Amino acid sequence: MNIPFLDHWLGRHGERDKGDAAATEHDPERAAAITDLLSECELLRARAAQAGLELDDSPSSLTALDQLPPRWRDDPEELPWLGNDAGLYLGTVIVRTVPGAAWHIWPGGHPVVRLASGREISVVEAGVEWAFNGAPELSQVYGEAAEA
């Protein structure tokens, strides 16, 4: 997923032209800024609130999202955006709760979560799959990340 505003932000901070992922573990302040930026997920948070669910960045909120009736599938224009937000929210929960997990932004603005083991999770792809198909469940992807 290309996130143009993030690519612009990385360019201002000297990361856009690096051949490797823009790492965050060496700069805690920058890591916090990226985490805050990616955690907004406004559309997902709004749809969850409409269903009576507050997203509190906890693993249990992923389970609650998995249990919501997929009414968002009724709007094909909104579906990819909601899936993107679901992936970013999944990544936010992983980064905030799994020791050693951090956001990495690949050239072109593609965010992934890198675990302490070095394994990378394409959370946006998982979120889009969840939005369109209901699988993999967000809580399942989280559980696999927490075990790694």
mmCIF file of C-alpha atoms in Angstrom:
data_model
loop_
_atom_site.group_PDB
_atom_site.id
_atom_site.type_symbol
_atom_site.label_atom_id
_atom_site.label_comp_id
_atom_site.label_asym_id
_atom_site.label_seq_id
_atom_site.Cartn_x
_atom_site.Cartn_y
_atom_site.Cartn_z
ATOM 1 C CA MET A 1 0.000 0.000 0.000
ATOM 2 C CA ASN A 2 1.391 3.361 -0.954
ATOM 3 C CA ILE A 3 0.703 6.068 1.588
ATOM 4 C CA PRO A 4 1.683 9.336 -0.144
ATOM 5 C CA PHE A 5 1.584 11.562 2.938
ATOM 6 C CA LEU A 6 3.857 9.112 4.756
ATOM 7 C CA ASP A 7 6.224 9.014 1.793
ATOM 8 C CA HIS A 8 6.320 12.829 1.894
ATOM 9 C CA TRP A 9 6.977 12.776 5.660
ATOM 10 C CA LEU A 10 9.779 10.244 5.235
ATOM 11 C CA GLY A 11 11.286 12.375 2.473
ATOM 12 C CA ARG A 12 11.425 15.390 4.782
ATOM 13 C CA HIS A 13 13.199 13.235 7.349
ATOM 14 C CA GLY A 14 15.783 11.852 4.897
ATOM 15 C CA GLU A 15 14.395 8.311 4.628
ATOM 16 C CA ARG A 16 12.667 8.199 1.232
ATOM 17 C CA ASP A 17 15.770 7.387 -0.812
ATOM 18 C CA LYS A 18 17.180 4.651 1.392
ATOM 19 C CA GLY A 19 17.189 1.237 -0.235
ATOM 20 C CA ASP A 20 16.188 -0.581 2.939
ATOM 21 C CA ALA A 21 13.139 -0.165 5.121
ATOM 22 C CA ALA A 22 12.898 2.987 7.183
ATOM 23 C CA ALA A 23 13.539 1.556 10.611
ATOM 24 C CA THR A 24 12.153 3.065 13.775
ATOM 25 C CA GLU A 25 13.885 1.180 16.576
ATOM 26 C CA HIS A 26 16.912 3.518 16.637
ATOM 27 C CA ASP A 27 14.858 6.666 17.132
ATOM 28 C CA PRO A 28 12.155 6.235 19.788
ATOM 29 C CA GLU A 29 10.707 9.710 19.176
ATOM 30 C CA ARG A 30 10.313 9.025 15.464
ATOM 31 C CA ALA A 31 8.907 5.575 16.210
ATOM 32 C CA ALA A 32 6.256 7.129 18.444
ATOM 33 C CA ALA A 33 5.377 9.688 15.770
ATOM 34 C CA ILE A 34 4.972 7.000 13.100
ATOM 35 C CA THR A 35 2.932 4.813 15.454
ATOM 36 C CA ASP A 36 0.636 7.732 16.289
ATOM 37 C CA LEU A 37 0.238 8.608 12.612
ATOM 38 C CA LEU A 38 -0.572 5.057 11.551
ATOM 39 C CA SER A 39 -2.884 4.432 14.501
ATOM 40 C CA GLU A 40 -5.480 7.035 13.528
ATOM 41 C CA CYS A 41 -7.609 4.618 11.447
ATOM 42 C CA GLU A 42 -10.499 7.095 11.428
ATOM 43 C CA LEU A 43 -12.878 5.138 9.203
ATOM 44 C CA LEU A 44 -12.474 1.890 11.140
ATOM 45 C CA ARG A 45 -12.821 3.682 14.469
ATOM 46 C CA ALA A 46 -15.974 5.444 13.244
ATOM 47 C CA ARG A 47 -17.578 2.218 11.977
ATOM 48 C CA ALA A 48 -16.668 0.396 15.181
ATOM 49 C CA ALA A 49 -18.153 3.227 17.271
ATOM 50 C CA GLN A 50 -21.370 3.024 15.225
ATOM 51 C CA ALA A 51 -21.533 -0.646 16.234
ATOM 52 C CA GLY A 52 -20.965 0.274 19.886
ATOM 53 C CA LEU A 53 -17.329 -0.849 19.989
ATOM 54 C CA GLU A 54 -14.539 1.359 21.305
ATOM 55 C CA LEU A 55 -11.170 0.512 19.836
ATOM 56 C CA ASP A 56 -8.679 0.803 22.697
ATOM 57 C CA ASP A 57 -5.584 -0.597 20.925
ATOM 58 C CA SER A 58 -5.819 -3.860 22.874
ATOM 59 C CA PRO A 59 -5.724 -7.446 21.604
ATOM 60 C CA SER A 60 -9.264 -7.959 22.906
ATOM 61 C CA SER A 61 -10.494 -5.187 20.599
ATOM 62 C CA LEU A 62 -9.255 -7.251 17.634
ATOM 63 C CA THR A 63 -11.393 -10.155 18.817
ATOM 64 C CA ALA A 64 -14.356 -7.808 19.139
ATOM 65 C CA LEU A 65 -13.783 -6.508 15.590
ATOM 66 C CA ASP A 66 -13.700 -10.086 14.295
ATOM 67 C CA GLN A 67 -17.136 -10.650 15.822
ATOM 68 C CA LEU A 68 -18.837 -7.617 14.250
ATOM 69 C CA PRO A 69 -21.322 -8.334 11.468
ATOM 70 C CA PRO A 70 -19.553 -7.313 8.224
ATOM 71 C CA ARG A 71 -22.008 -4.573 7.212
ATOM 72 C CA TRP A 72 -19.146 -2.630 5.598
ATOM 73 C CA ARG A 73 -19.191 -5.134 2.731
ATOM 74 C CA ASP A 74 -22.398 -3.436 1.575
ATOM 75 C CA ASP A 75 -20.343 -0.455 0.389
ATOM 76 C CA PRO A 76 -17.798 -1.583 -2.229
ATOM 77 C CA GLU A 77 -16.245 1.898 -2.431
ATOM 78 C CA GLU A 78 -15.552 2.000 1.299
ATOM 79 C CA LEU A 79 -14.384 -1.595 1.607
ATOM 80 C CA PRO A 80 -10.715 -1.144 0.574
ATOM 81 C CA TRP A 81 -10.348 1.915 2.818
ATOM 82 C CA LEU A 82 -11.823 0.076 5.760
ATOM 83 C CA GLY A 83 -9.506 -2.860 5.086
ATOM 84 C CA ASN A 84 -6.516 -0.537 5.001
ATOM 85 C CA ASP A 85 -7.569 0.946 8.341
ATOM 86 C CA ALA A 86 -8.098 -2.544 9.787
ATOM 87 C CA GLY A 87 -4.557 -3.472 8.794
ATOM 88 C CA LEU A 88 -3.100 -0.317 10.280
ATOM 89 C CA TYR A 89 -5.091 -0.899 13.454
ATOM 90 C CA LEU A 90 -3.833 -4.492 13.628
ATOM 91 C CA GLY A 91 -0.296 -3.183 13.246
ATOM 92 C CA THR A 92 -0.885 -0.587 15.935
ATOM 93 C CA VAL A 93 -2.039 -3.230 18.409
ATOM 94 C CA ILE A 94 0.956 -5.439 17.592
ATOM 95 C CA VAL A 95 3.467 -2.579 17.908
ATOM 96 C CA ARG A 96 1.968 -1.395 21.189
ATOM 97 C CA THR A 97 1.645 -4.803 22.850
ATOM 98 C CA VAL A 98 4.196 -7.256 21.398
ATOM 99 C CA PRO A 99 7.703 -6.703 22.798
ATOM 100 C CA GLY A 100 10.211 -5.790 20.094
ATOM 101 C CA ALA A 101 7.622 -5.138 17.367
ATOM 102 C CA ALA A 102 8.115 -1.954 15.363
ATOM 103 C CA TRP A 103 6.798 -0.292 12.245
ATOM 104 C CA HIS A 104 8.999 -0.339 9.159
ATOM 105 C CA ILE A 105 8.176 1.695 6.106
ATOM 106 C CA TRP A 106 9.461 0.368 2.810
ATOM 107 C CA PRO A 107 10.364 2.717 -0.049
ATOM 108 C CA GLY A 108 7.143 3.862 -1.641
ATOM 109 C CA GLY A 109 5.377 4.086 1.708
ATOM 110 C CA HIS A 110 4.377 0.443 2.356
ATOM 111 C CA PRO A 111 4.099 -0.067 6.131
ATOM 112 C CA VAL A 112 4.897 -3.449 7.665
ATOM 113 C CA VAL A 113 5.423 -4.588 11.230
ATOM 114 C CA ARG A 114 8.767 -6.185 11.968
ATOM 115 C CA LEU A 115 8.849 -8.505 14.970
ATOM 116 C CA ALA A 116 11.852 -8.972 17.240
ATOM 117 C CA SER A 117 12.541 -12.249 15.394
ATOM 118 C CA GLY A 118 12.967 -10.286 12.149
ATOM 119 C CA ARG A 119 9.755 -11.640 10.640
ATOM 120 C CA GLU A 120 7.709 -9.001 8.853
ATOM 121 C CA ILE A 121 3.934 -8.916 8.774
ATOM 122 C CA SER A 122 2.130 -7.160 5.941
ATOM 123 C CA VAL A 123 -0.632 -5.953 8.206
ATOM 124 C CA VAL A 124 -2.379 -3.853 5.548
ATOM 125 C CA GLU A 125 -2.723 -6.901 3.304
ATOM 126 C CA ALA A 126 -4.122 -8.881 6.248
ATOM 127 C CA GLY A 127 -6.587 -6.078 6.996
ATOM 128 C CA VAL A 128 -7.799 -5.880 3.408
ATOM 129 C CA GLU A 129 -8.264 -9.671 3.280
ATOM 130 C CA TRP A 130 -10.189 -9.497 6.548
ATOM 131 C CA ALA A 131 -12.452 -6.730 5.257
ATOM 132 C CA PHE A 132 -13.228 -8.505 1.982
ATOM 133 C CA ASN A 133 -13.343 -12.131 3.174
ATOM 134 C CA GLY A 134 -13.428 -12.201 6.962
ATOM 135 C CA ALA A 135 -10.214 -14.217 7.024
ATOM 136 C CA PRO A 136 -7.658 -14.268 8.344
ATOM 137 C CA GLU A 137 -9.207 -12.986 11.528
ATOM 138 C CA LEU A 138 -7.361 -10.005 12.964
ATOM 139 C CA SER A 139 -7.062 -11.742 16.339
ATOM 140 C CA GLN A 140 -5.494 -14.772 14.640
ATOM 141 C CA VAL A 141 -2.822 -12.647 12.940
ATOM 142 C CA TYR A 142 -2.168 -10.956 16.277
ATOM 143 C CA GLY A 143 -1.882 -14.318 18.054
ATOM 144 C CA GLU A 144 0.683 -15.540 15.536
ATOM 145 C CA ALA A 145 2.679 -12.312 15.939
ATOM 146 C CA ALA A 146 2.589 -12.528 19.732
ATOM 147 C CA GLU A 147 3.908 -16.111 19.630
ATOM 148 C CA ALA A 148 6.801 -15.343 17.270
#
